[in-house]
Amino acid sequence: MSFYDWQGVQVYEQQTIKEALSVLDREALQIVLVVSKNQVLAGSITDGDIRRALLRGETLSSPVTAAMNPEPIVGWASQSEVAWKRLLLENGIRHLPVLDENRCLKGLYYDKKQVSKQRNPIVLMLGGMGTRLRPLTESTPKPMLRVGDRPILETILVHLAEQGFVNFYFCINYLGDQIQTYFGDGSQWGVNIEYVHESKRMGTAGALSLLPESPDLPFIVMNGDLLTKVDLESLLKFHRKHDNCLTACVREYSQQVPYGVVDMQGERVTQLVEKPSYRYFVNAGIYAVSPDALRWVPKDTFFDMPSLIDQALDQKQRVGGFPITEYWMDIGQIPDFEKAQADYEIHFQHL
């Protein structure tokens, strides 16, 4: 158990969900405390609270109060640490804001949770040619391009190993020998790596037909060119809670039209909206997949994850969307690669 200075994890009621996300990412405590200007506790917010708010229709520009829990369980400065610890255990929580008699924050008491081993496999799709990143990928596979002081794939592996995942399948094709030589069996990172060799381009799901055995647990499929701090344990919990066949991670994407948009019926104008913004959820390239879904993956042929999702929907299976609130970067083009270099120092230097 530890006591944390509350000022590191505070945001004010007037701030936005996006600003709260920045604090969540920076402090890595999985909670932000929302306070009034005189430091009275107004509520708390976690990444789960933000996900639920986004699914309700809130945006990253919405006030943090639209996503926060206004009645978190709290402890009091007049109590002993034994009492704080009991509140954590009795309520099954990890964080306890500690208040004085005026409900002003004095600190954050929290449980440093030990990471448990995750048996769910991770399948990383690493066979692409990275044509949009040429000339960088002419002699180097995209997952082996260095961002910061290590290959993209090593940053992914270390981050997932820190979450407790130990069983990995690396699906390789283009220049895959470089990946296999560098990572070997994974023992250097405390994980187990098996290699799935694609003899031709298989798409983002086709290589699943080549797995040596069908997983007995829901598993993760992830593109190998993503830098992200997504919490995959939370993704799997969401997947199980909603009894999904597949769950796709999604990102909020907003697009502003630089003109006034005119709605018309026939020749009549019914409405004119000046420079409207439209909000979408876009595919983030990370999926939780139940083993039963593998029956729709054709053998030894090109097949992608959107097609697998279409199959599940055609069969009236549950497909969920899990909003990612953590850092995420798809390194698909040269500008993305250059931005990732700058972001690495902020988000991944500690790994």
mmCIF file of N, CA, C and O in Angstrom, residues 47-118:
data_model
loop_
_atom_site.group_PDB
_atom_site.id
_atom_site.type_symbol
_atom_site.label_atom_id
_atom_site.label_comp_id
_atom_site.label_asym_id
_atom_site.label_seq_id
_atom_site.Cartn_x
_atom_site.Cartn_y
_atom_site.Cartn_z
ATOM 1 N N ASP A 47 -10.237 5.020 -16.612
ATOM 2 C CA ASP A 47 -10.380 4.786 -18.051
ATOM 3 C C ASP A 47 -11.696 4.080 -18.355
ATOM 4 O O ASP A 47 -12.318 4.313 -19.392
ATOM 5 N N GLY A 48 -12.168 3.236 -17.436
ATOM 6 C CA GLY A 48 -13.468 2.593 -17.625
ATOM 7 C C GLY A 48 -14.605 3.588 -17.644
ATOM 8 O O GLY A 48 -15.547 3.468 -18.437
ATOM 9 N N ASP A 49 -14.545 4.593 -16.756
ATOM 10 C CA ASP A 49 -15.563 5.646 -16.748
ATOM 11 C C ASP A 49 -15.576 6.388 -18.090
ATOM 12 O O ASP A 49 -16.641 6.712 -18.630
ATOM 13 N N ILE A 50 -14.383 6.642 -18.623
ATOM 14 C CA ILE A 50 -14.296 7.364 -19.894
ATOM 15 C C ILE A 50 -14.848 6.521 -21.030
ATOM 16 O O ILE A 50 -15.585 7.011 -21.896
ATOM 17 N N ARG A 51 -14.532 5.226 -21.048
ATOM 18 C CA ARG A 51 -15.061 4.353 -22.096
ATOM 19 C C ARG A 51 -16.579 4.354 -22.092
ATOM 20 O O ARG A 51 -17.228 4.444 -23.137
ATOM 21 N N ARG A 52 -17.161 4.234 -20.894
ATOM 22 C CA ARG A 52 -18.622 4.219 -20.807
ATOM 23 C C ARG A 52 -19.220 5.549 -21.271
ATOM 24 O O ARG A 52 -20.277 5.581 -21.916
ATOM 25 N N ALA A 53 -18.550 6.652 -20.956
ATOM 26 C CA ALA A 53 -19.045 7.961 -21.378
ATOM 27 C C ALA A 53 -19.005 8.094 -22.899
ATOM 28 O O ALA A 53 -19.945 8.621 -23.515
ATOM 29 N N LEU A 54 -17.939 7.617 -23.517
ATOM 30 C CA LEU A 54 -17.840 7.693 -24.978
ATOM 31 C C LEU A 54 -18.931 6.860 -25.640
ATOM 32 O O LEU A 54 -19.508 7.266 -26.654
ATOM 33 N N LEU A 55 -19.204 5.690 -25.069
ATOM 34 C CA LEU A 55 -20.262 4.850 -25.632
ATOM 35 C C LEU A 55 -21.634 5.486 -25.459
ATOM 36 O O LEU A 55 -22.552 5.217 -26.234
ATOM 37 N N ARG A 56 -21.787 6.349 -24.442
ATOM 38 C CA ARG A 56 -23.061 7.064 -24.243
ATOM 39 C C ARG A 56 -23.209 8.230 -25.205
ATOM 40 O O ARG A 56 -24.277 8.826 -25.297
ATOM 41 N N GLY A 57 -22.128 8.590 -25.885
ATOM 42 C CA GLY A 57 -22.212 9.699 -26.825
ATOM 43 C C GLY A 57 -21.417 10.930 -26.445
ATOM 44 O O GLY A 57 -21.400 11.912 -27.187
ATOM 45 N N GLU A 58 -20.747 10.902 -25.284
ATOM 46 C CA GLU A 58 -19.863 12.012 -24.936
ATOM 47 C C GLU A 58 -18.652 12.001 -25.865
ATOM 48 O O GLU A 58 -18.347 10.995 -26.507
ATOM 49 N N THR A 59 -17.928 13.114 -25.927
ATOM 50 C CA THR A 59 -16.724 13.208 -26.740
ATOM 51 C C THR A 59 -15.543 13.577 -25.856
ATOM 52 O O THR A 59 -15.715 13.917 -24.674
ATOM 53 N N LEU A 60 -14.352 13.542 -26.434
ATOM 54 C CA LEU A 60 -13.157 13.907 -25.667
ATOM 55 C C LEU A 60 -13.182 15.378 -25.267
ATOM 56 O O LEU A 60 -12.474 15.778 -24.345
ATOM 57 N N SER A 61 -14.011 16.163 -25.936
ATOM 58 C CA SER A 61 -14.130 17.584 -25.594
ATOM 59 C C SER A 61 -15.182 17.840 -24.511
ATOM 60 O O SER A 61 -15.312 18.975 -24.031
ATOM 61 N N SER A 62 -15.914 16.808 -24.123
ATOM 62 C CA SER A 62 -16.926 16.976 -23.074
ATOM 63 C C SER A 62 -16.250 17.274 -21.733
ATOM 64 O O SER A 62 -15.102 16.888 -21.501
ATOM 65 N N PRO A 63 -16.952 17.952 -20.816
ATOM 66 C CA PRO A 63 -16.368 18.215 -19.497
ATOM 67 C C PRO A 63 -16.141 16.927 -18.734
ATOM 68 O O PRO A 63 -16.882 15.952 -18.905
ATOM 69 N N VAL A 64 -15.120 16.926 -17.926
ATOM 70 C CA VAL A 64 -14.768 15.720 -17.186
ATOM 71 C C VAL A 64 -15.905 15.290 -16.263
ATOM 72 O O VAL A 64 -16.066 14.098 -15.958
ATOM 73 N N THR A 65 -16.737 16.228 -15.854
ATOM 74 C CA THR A 65 -17.861 15.903 -14.979
ATOM 75 C C THR A 65 -18.880 14.991 -15.670
ATOM 76 O O THR A 65 -19.665 14.323 -14.999
ATOM 77 N N ALA A 66 -18.869 14.961 -17.028
ATOM 78 C CA ALA A 66 -19.810 14.103 -17.754
ATOM 79 C C ALA A 66 -19.416 12.635 -17.676
ATOM 80 O O ALA A 66 -20.230 11.765 -17.985
ATOM 81 N N ALA A 67 -18.184 12.358 -17.260
ATOM 82 C CA ALA A 67 -17.719 10.972 -17.195
ATOM 83 C C ALA A 67 -17.372 10.513 -15.787
ATOM 84 O O ALA A 67 -17.263 9.313 -15.540
ATOM 85 N N MET A 68 -17.225 11.437 -14.852
ATOM 86 C CA MET A 68 -16.708 11.065 -13.536
ATOM 87 C C MET A 68 -17.745 10.331 -12.686
ATOM 88 O O MET A 68 -18.958 10.417 -12.923
ATOM 89 N N ASN A 69 -17.244 9.611 -11.701
ATOM 90 C CA ASN A 69 -18.079 9.042 -10.646
ATOM 91 C C ASN A 69 -18.198 10.096 -9.548
ATOM 92 O O ASN A 69 -17.197 10.422 -8.891
ATOM 93 N N PRO A 70 -19.394 10.652 -9.333
ATOM 94 C CA PRO A 70 -19.514 11.759 -8.373
ATOM 95 C C PRO A 70 -19.510 11.316 -6.911
ATOM 96 O O PRO A 70 -19.450 12.167 -6.023
ATOM 97 N N GLU A 71 -19.562 10.013 -6.673
ATOM 98 C CA GLU A 71 -19.618 9.530 -5.287
ATOM 99 C C GLU A 71 -18.613 8.402 -5.062
ATOM 100 O O GLU A 71 -18.989 7.265 -4.741
ATOM 101 N N PRO A 72 -17.325 8.668 -5.224
ATOM 102 C CA PRO A 72 -16.341 7.616 -4.960
ATOM 103 C C PRO A 72 -16.252 7.313 -3.467
ATOM 104 O O PRO A 72 -16.580 8.158 -2.622
ATOM 105 N N ILE A 73 -15.841 6.121 -3.148
ATOM 106 C CA ILE A 73 -15.590 5.757 -1.749
ATOM 107 C C ILE A 73 -14.358 6.513 -1.274
ATOM 108 O O ILE A 73 -13.348 6.580 -1.983
ATOM 109 N N VAL A 74 -14.422 7.089 -0.098
ATOM 110 C CA VAL A 74 -13.326 7.918 0.403
ATOM 111 C C VAL A 74 -12.931 7.475 1.813
ATOM 112 O O VAL A 74 -13.695 6.817 2.519
ATOM 113 N N GLY A 75 -11.716 7.856 2.184
ATOM 114 C CA GLY A 75 -11.250 7.715 3.561
ATOM 115 C C GLY A 75 -11.050 9.100 4.164
ATOM 116 O O GLY A 75 -11.117 10.120 3.452
ATOM 117 N N TRP A 76 -10.792 9.138 5.456
ATOM 118 C CA TRP A 76 -10.649 10.424 6.147
ATOM 119 C C TRP A 76 -9.270 10.534 6.774
ATOM 120 O O TRP A 76 -8.706 9.548 7.247
ATOM 121 N N ALA A 77 -8.737 11.744 6.755
ATOM 122 C CA ALA A 77 -7.390 11.966 7.282
ATOM 123 C C ALA A 77 -7.304 11.612 8.761
ATOM 124 O O ALA A 77 -6.226 11.278 9.267
ATOM 125 N N SER A 78 -8.433 11.662 9.449
ATOM 126 C CA SER A 78 -8.445 11.344 10.879
ATOM 127 C C SER A 78 -8.367 9.843 11.142
ATOM 128 O O SER A 78 -8.140 9.420 12.279
ATOM 129 N N GLN A 79 -8.554 9.017 10.090
ATOM 130 C CA GLN A 79 -8.503 7.569 10.262
ATOM 131 C C GLN A 79 -7.067 7.059 10.156
ATOM 132 O O GLN A 79 -6.177 7.733 9.636
ATOM 133 N N SER A 80 -6.881 5.833 10.632
ATOM 134 C CA SER A 80 -5.564 5.205 10.537
ATOM 135 C C SER A 80 -5.410 4.505 9.191
ATOM 136 O O SER A 80 -6.388 4.279 8.466
ATOM 137 N N GLU A 81 -4.178 4.115 8.867
ATOM 138 C CA GLU A 81 -3.928 3.376 7.632
ATOM 139 C C GLU A 81 -4.648 2.032 7.646
ATOM 140 O O GLU A 81 -5.060 1.529 6.598
ATOM 141 N N VAL A 82 -4.820 1.452 8.831
ATOM 142 C CA VAL A 82 -5.545 0.186 8.941
ATOM 143 C C VAL A 82 -6.977 0.355 8.438
ATOM 144 O O VAL A 82 -7.512 -0.500 7.716
ATOM 145 N N ALA A 83 -7.604 1.481 8.799
ATOM 146 C CA ALA A 83 -8.978 1.739 8.353
ATOM 147 C C ALA A 83 -9.023 1.939 6.841
ATOM 148 O O ALA A 83 -9.948 1.457 6.169
ATOM 149 N N TRP A 84 -8.034 2.645 6.293
ATOM 150 C CA TRP A 84 -7.995 2.837 4.837
ATOM 151 C C TRP A 84 -7.853 1.499 4.123
ATOM 152 O O TRP A 84 -8.535 1.232 3.131
ATOM 153 N N LYS A 85 -6.974 0.658 4.640
ATOM 154 C CA LYS A 85 -6.740 -0.641 4.010
ATOM 155 C C LYS A 85 -8.013 -1.481 4.042
ATOM 156 O O LYS A 85 -8.343 -2.179 3.086
ATOM 157 N N ARG A 86 -8.744 -1.412 5.154
ATOM 158 C CA ARG A 86 -9.985 -2.176 5.266
ATOM 159 C C ARG A 86 -11.007 -1.708 4.231
ATOM 160 O O ARG A 86 -11.719 -2.512 3.626
ATOM 161 N N LEU A 87 -11.082 -0.400 3.999
ATOM 162 C CA LEU A 87 -12.016 0.130 2.999
ATOM 163 C C LEU A 87 -11.670 -0.390 1.599
ATOM 164 O O LEU A 87 -12.567 -0.725 0.817
ATOM 165 N N LEU A 88 -10.380 -0.469 1.282
ATOM 166 C CA LEU A 88 -9.975 -1.010 -0.010
ATOM 167 C C LEU A 88 -10.421 -2.456 -0.149
ATOM 168 O O LEU A 88 -11.000 -2.856 -1.159
ATOM 169 N N LEU A 89 -10.142 -3.249 0.874
ATOM 170 C CA LEU A 89 -10.445 -4.679 0.817
ATOM 171 C C LEU A 89 -11.949 -4.935 0.801
ATOM 172 O O LEU A 89 -12.443 -5.772 0.042
ATOM 173 N N GLU A 90 -12.691 -4.225 1.649
ATOM 174 C CA GLU A 90 -14.130 -4.467 1.750
ATOM 175 C C GLU A 90 -14.869 -4.080 0.474
ATOM 176 O O GLU A 90 -15.897 -4.679 0.131
ATOM 177 N N ASN A 91 -14.362 -3.090 -0.228
ATOM 178 C CA ASN A 91 -15.064 -2.591 -1.420
ATOM 179 C C ASN A 91 -14.439 -3.061 -2.727
ATOM 180 O O ASN A 91 -14.931 -2.709 -3.802
ATOM 181 N N GLY A 92 -13.354 -3.851 -2.625
ATOM 182 C CA GLY A 92 -12.729 -4.373 -3.837
ATOM 183 C C GLY A 92 -12.185 -3.295 -4.750
ATOM 184 O O GLY A 92 -12.287 -3.392 -5.972
ATOM 185 N N ILE A 93 -11.614 -2.246 -4.167
ATOM 186 C CA ILE A 93 -11.073 -1.131 -4.948
ATOM 187 C C ILE A 93 -9.581 -1.007 -4.698
ATOM 188 O O ILE A 93 -9.038 -1.586 -3.752
ATOM 189 N N ARG A 94 -8.907 -0.237 -5.565
ATOM 190 C CA ARG A 94 -7.470 -0.058 -5.445
ATOM 191 C C ARG A 94 -7.085 1.343 -5.011
ATOM 192 O O ARG A 94 -5.939 1.574 -4.612
ATOM 193 N N HIS A 95 -8.011 2.309 -5.118
ATOM 194 C CA HIS A 95 -7.680 3.708 -4.850
ATOM 195 C C HIS A 95 -8.649 4.290 -3.833
ATOM 196 O O HIS A 95 -9.858 4.065 -3.933
ATOM 197 N N LEU A 96 -8.130 5.064 -2.916
ATOM 198 C CA LEU A 96 -8.966 5.671 -1.877
ATOM 199 C C LEU A 96 -8.551 7.126 -1.686
ATOM 200 O O LEU A 96 -7.504 7.417 -1.100
ATOM 201 N N PRO A 97 -9.348 8.081 -2.194
ATOM 202 C CA PRO A 97 -9.057 9.488 -1.898
ATOM 203 C C PRO A 97 -9.209 9.732 -0.396
ATOM 204 O O PRO A 97 -10.178 9.265 0.222
ATOM 205 N N VAL A 98 -8.259 10.449 0.182
ATOM 206 C CA VAL A 98 -8.281 10.737 1.618
ATOM 207 C C VAL A 98 -8.582 12.223 1.805
ATOM 208 O O VAL A 98 -7.895 13.090 1.244
ATOM 209 N N LEU A 99 -9.651 12.528 2.597
ATOM 210 C CA LEU A 99 -10.148 13.890 2.746
ATOM 211 C C LEU A 99 -10.008 14.376 4.181
ATOM 212 O O LEU A 99 -9.962 13.564 5.120
ATOM 213 N N ASP A 100 -9.978 15.697 4.335
ATOM 214 C CA ASP A 100 -10.066 16.251 5.683
ATOM 215 C C ASP A 100 -11.527 16.502 6.026
ATOM 216 O O ASP A 100 -12.434 16.157 5.250
ATOM 217 N N GLU A 101 -11.782 17.135 7.144
ATOM 218 C CA GLU A 101 -13.163 17.309 7.599
ATOM 219 C C GLU A 101 -13.970 18.230 6.682
ATOM 220 O O GLU A 101 -15.211 18.234 6.725
ATOM 221 N N ASN A 102 -13.298 19.006 5.834
ATOM 222 C CA ASN A 102 -13.980 19.889 4.890
ATOM 223 C C ASN A 102 -14.100 19.275 3.493
ATOM 224 O O ASN A 102 -14.452 19.968 2.546
ATOM 225 N N ARG A 103 -13.787 17.983 3.401
ATOM 226 C CA ARG A 103 -13.795 17.233 2.141
ATOM 227 C C ARG A 103 -12.740 17.724 1.158
ATOM 228 O O ARG A 103 -12.844 17.509 -0.055
ATOM 229 N N CYS A 104 -11.715 18.391 1.674
ATOM 230 C CA CYS A 104 -10.583 18.776 0.844
ATOM 231 C C CYS A 104 -9.600 17.606 0.768
ATOM 232 O O CYS A 104 -9.381 16.901 1.757
ATOM 233 N N LEU A 105 -9.009 17.413 -0.401
ATOM 234 C CA LEU A 105 -8.100 16.296 -0.600
ATOM 235 C C LEU A 105 -6.807 16.476 0.184
ATOM 236 O O LEU A 105 -6.201 17.543 0.196
ATOM 237 N N LYS A 106 -6.406 15.376 0.830
ATOM 238 C CA LYS A 106 -5.119 15.341 1.528
ATOM 239 C C LYS A 106 -4.161 14.356 0.885
ATOM 240 O O LYS A 106 -2.955 14.418 1.098
ATOM 241 N N GLY A 107 -4.679 13.432 0.102
ATOM 242 C CA GLY A 107 -3.819 12.450 -0.552
ATOM 243 C C GLY A 107 -4.629 11.347 -1.191
ATOM 244 O O GLY A 107 -5.864 11.342 -1.135
ATOM 245 N N LEU A 108 -3.920 10.416 -1.822
ATOM 246 C CA LEU A 108 -4.534 9.256 -2.466
ATOM 247 C C LEU A 108 -3.843 8.008 -1.937
ATOM 248 O O LEU A 108 -2.633 7.831 -2.105
ATOM 249 N N TYR A 109 -4.612 7.149 -1.292
ATOM 250 C CA TYR A 109 -4.089 5.888 -0.770
ATOM 251 C C TYR A 109 -4.437 4.807 -1.782
ATOM 252 O O TYR A 109 -5.569 4.728 -2.266
ATOM 253 N N TYR A 110 -3.449 3.966 -2.146
ATOM 254 C CA TYR A 110 -3.725 2.984 -3.188
ATOM 255 C C TYR A 110 -2.917 1.719 -2.974
ATOM 256 O O TYR A 110 -1.902 1.682 -2.285
ATOM 257 N N ASP A 111 -3.428 0.677 -3.606
ATOM 258 C CA ASP A 111 -2.829 -0.645 -3.533
ATOM 259 C C ASP A 111 -1.998 -0.882 -4.788
ATOM 260 O O ASP A 111 -2.519 -0.838 -5.899
ATOM 261 N N LYS A 112 -0.707 -1.112 -4.611
ATOM 262 C CA LYS A 112 0.148 -1.457 -5.748
ATOM 263 C C LYS A 112 -0.105 -2.900 -6.135
ATOM 264 O O LYS A 112 0.471 -3.837 -5.605
ATOM 265 N N LYS A 113 -1.020 -3.060 -7.072
ATOM 266 C CA LYS A 113 -1.456 -4.394 -7.479
ATOM 267 C C LYS A 113 -0.331 -5.173 -8.138
ATOM 268 O O LYS A 113 0.365 -4.678 -9.014
ATOM 269 N N GLN A 114 -0.153 -6.419 -7.705
ATOM 270 C CA GLN A 114 0.804 -7.296 -8.361
ATOM 271 C C GLN A 114 0.214 -7.815 -9.667
ATOM 272 O O GLN A 114 -0.944 -8.213 -9.727
ATOM 273 N N VAL A 115 1.023 -7.773 -10.722
ATOM 274 C CA VAL A 115 0.549 -8.244 -12.022
ATOM 275 C C VAL A 115 0.436 -9.760 -12.000
ATOM 276 O O VAL A 115 1.364 -10.456 -11.598
ATOM 277 N N SER A 116 -0.719 -10.274 -12.400
ATOM 278 C CA SER A 116 -0.922 -11.719 -12.438
ATOM 279 C C SER A 116 -0.663 -12.234 -13.850
ATOM 280 O O SER A 116 -0.820 -11.509 -14.841
ATOM 281 N N LYS A 117 -0.269 -13.479 -13.949
ATOM 282 C CA LYS A 117 0.026 -14.092 -15.234
ATOM 283 C C LYS A 117 -1.257 -14.264 -16.034
ATOM 284 O O LYS A 117 -2.269 -14.741 -15.532
ATOM 285 N N GLN A 118 -1.216 -13.853 -17.305
ATOM 286 C CA GLN A 118 -2.367 -13.959 -18.201
ATOM 287 C C GLN A 118 -2.121 -15.100 -19.180
ATOM 288 O O GLN A 118 -1.163 -15.068 -19.950
#
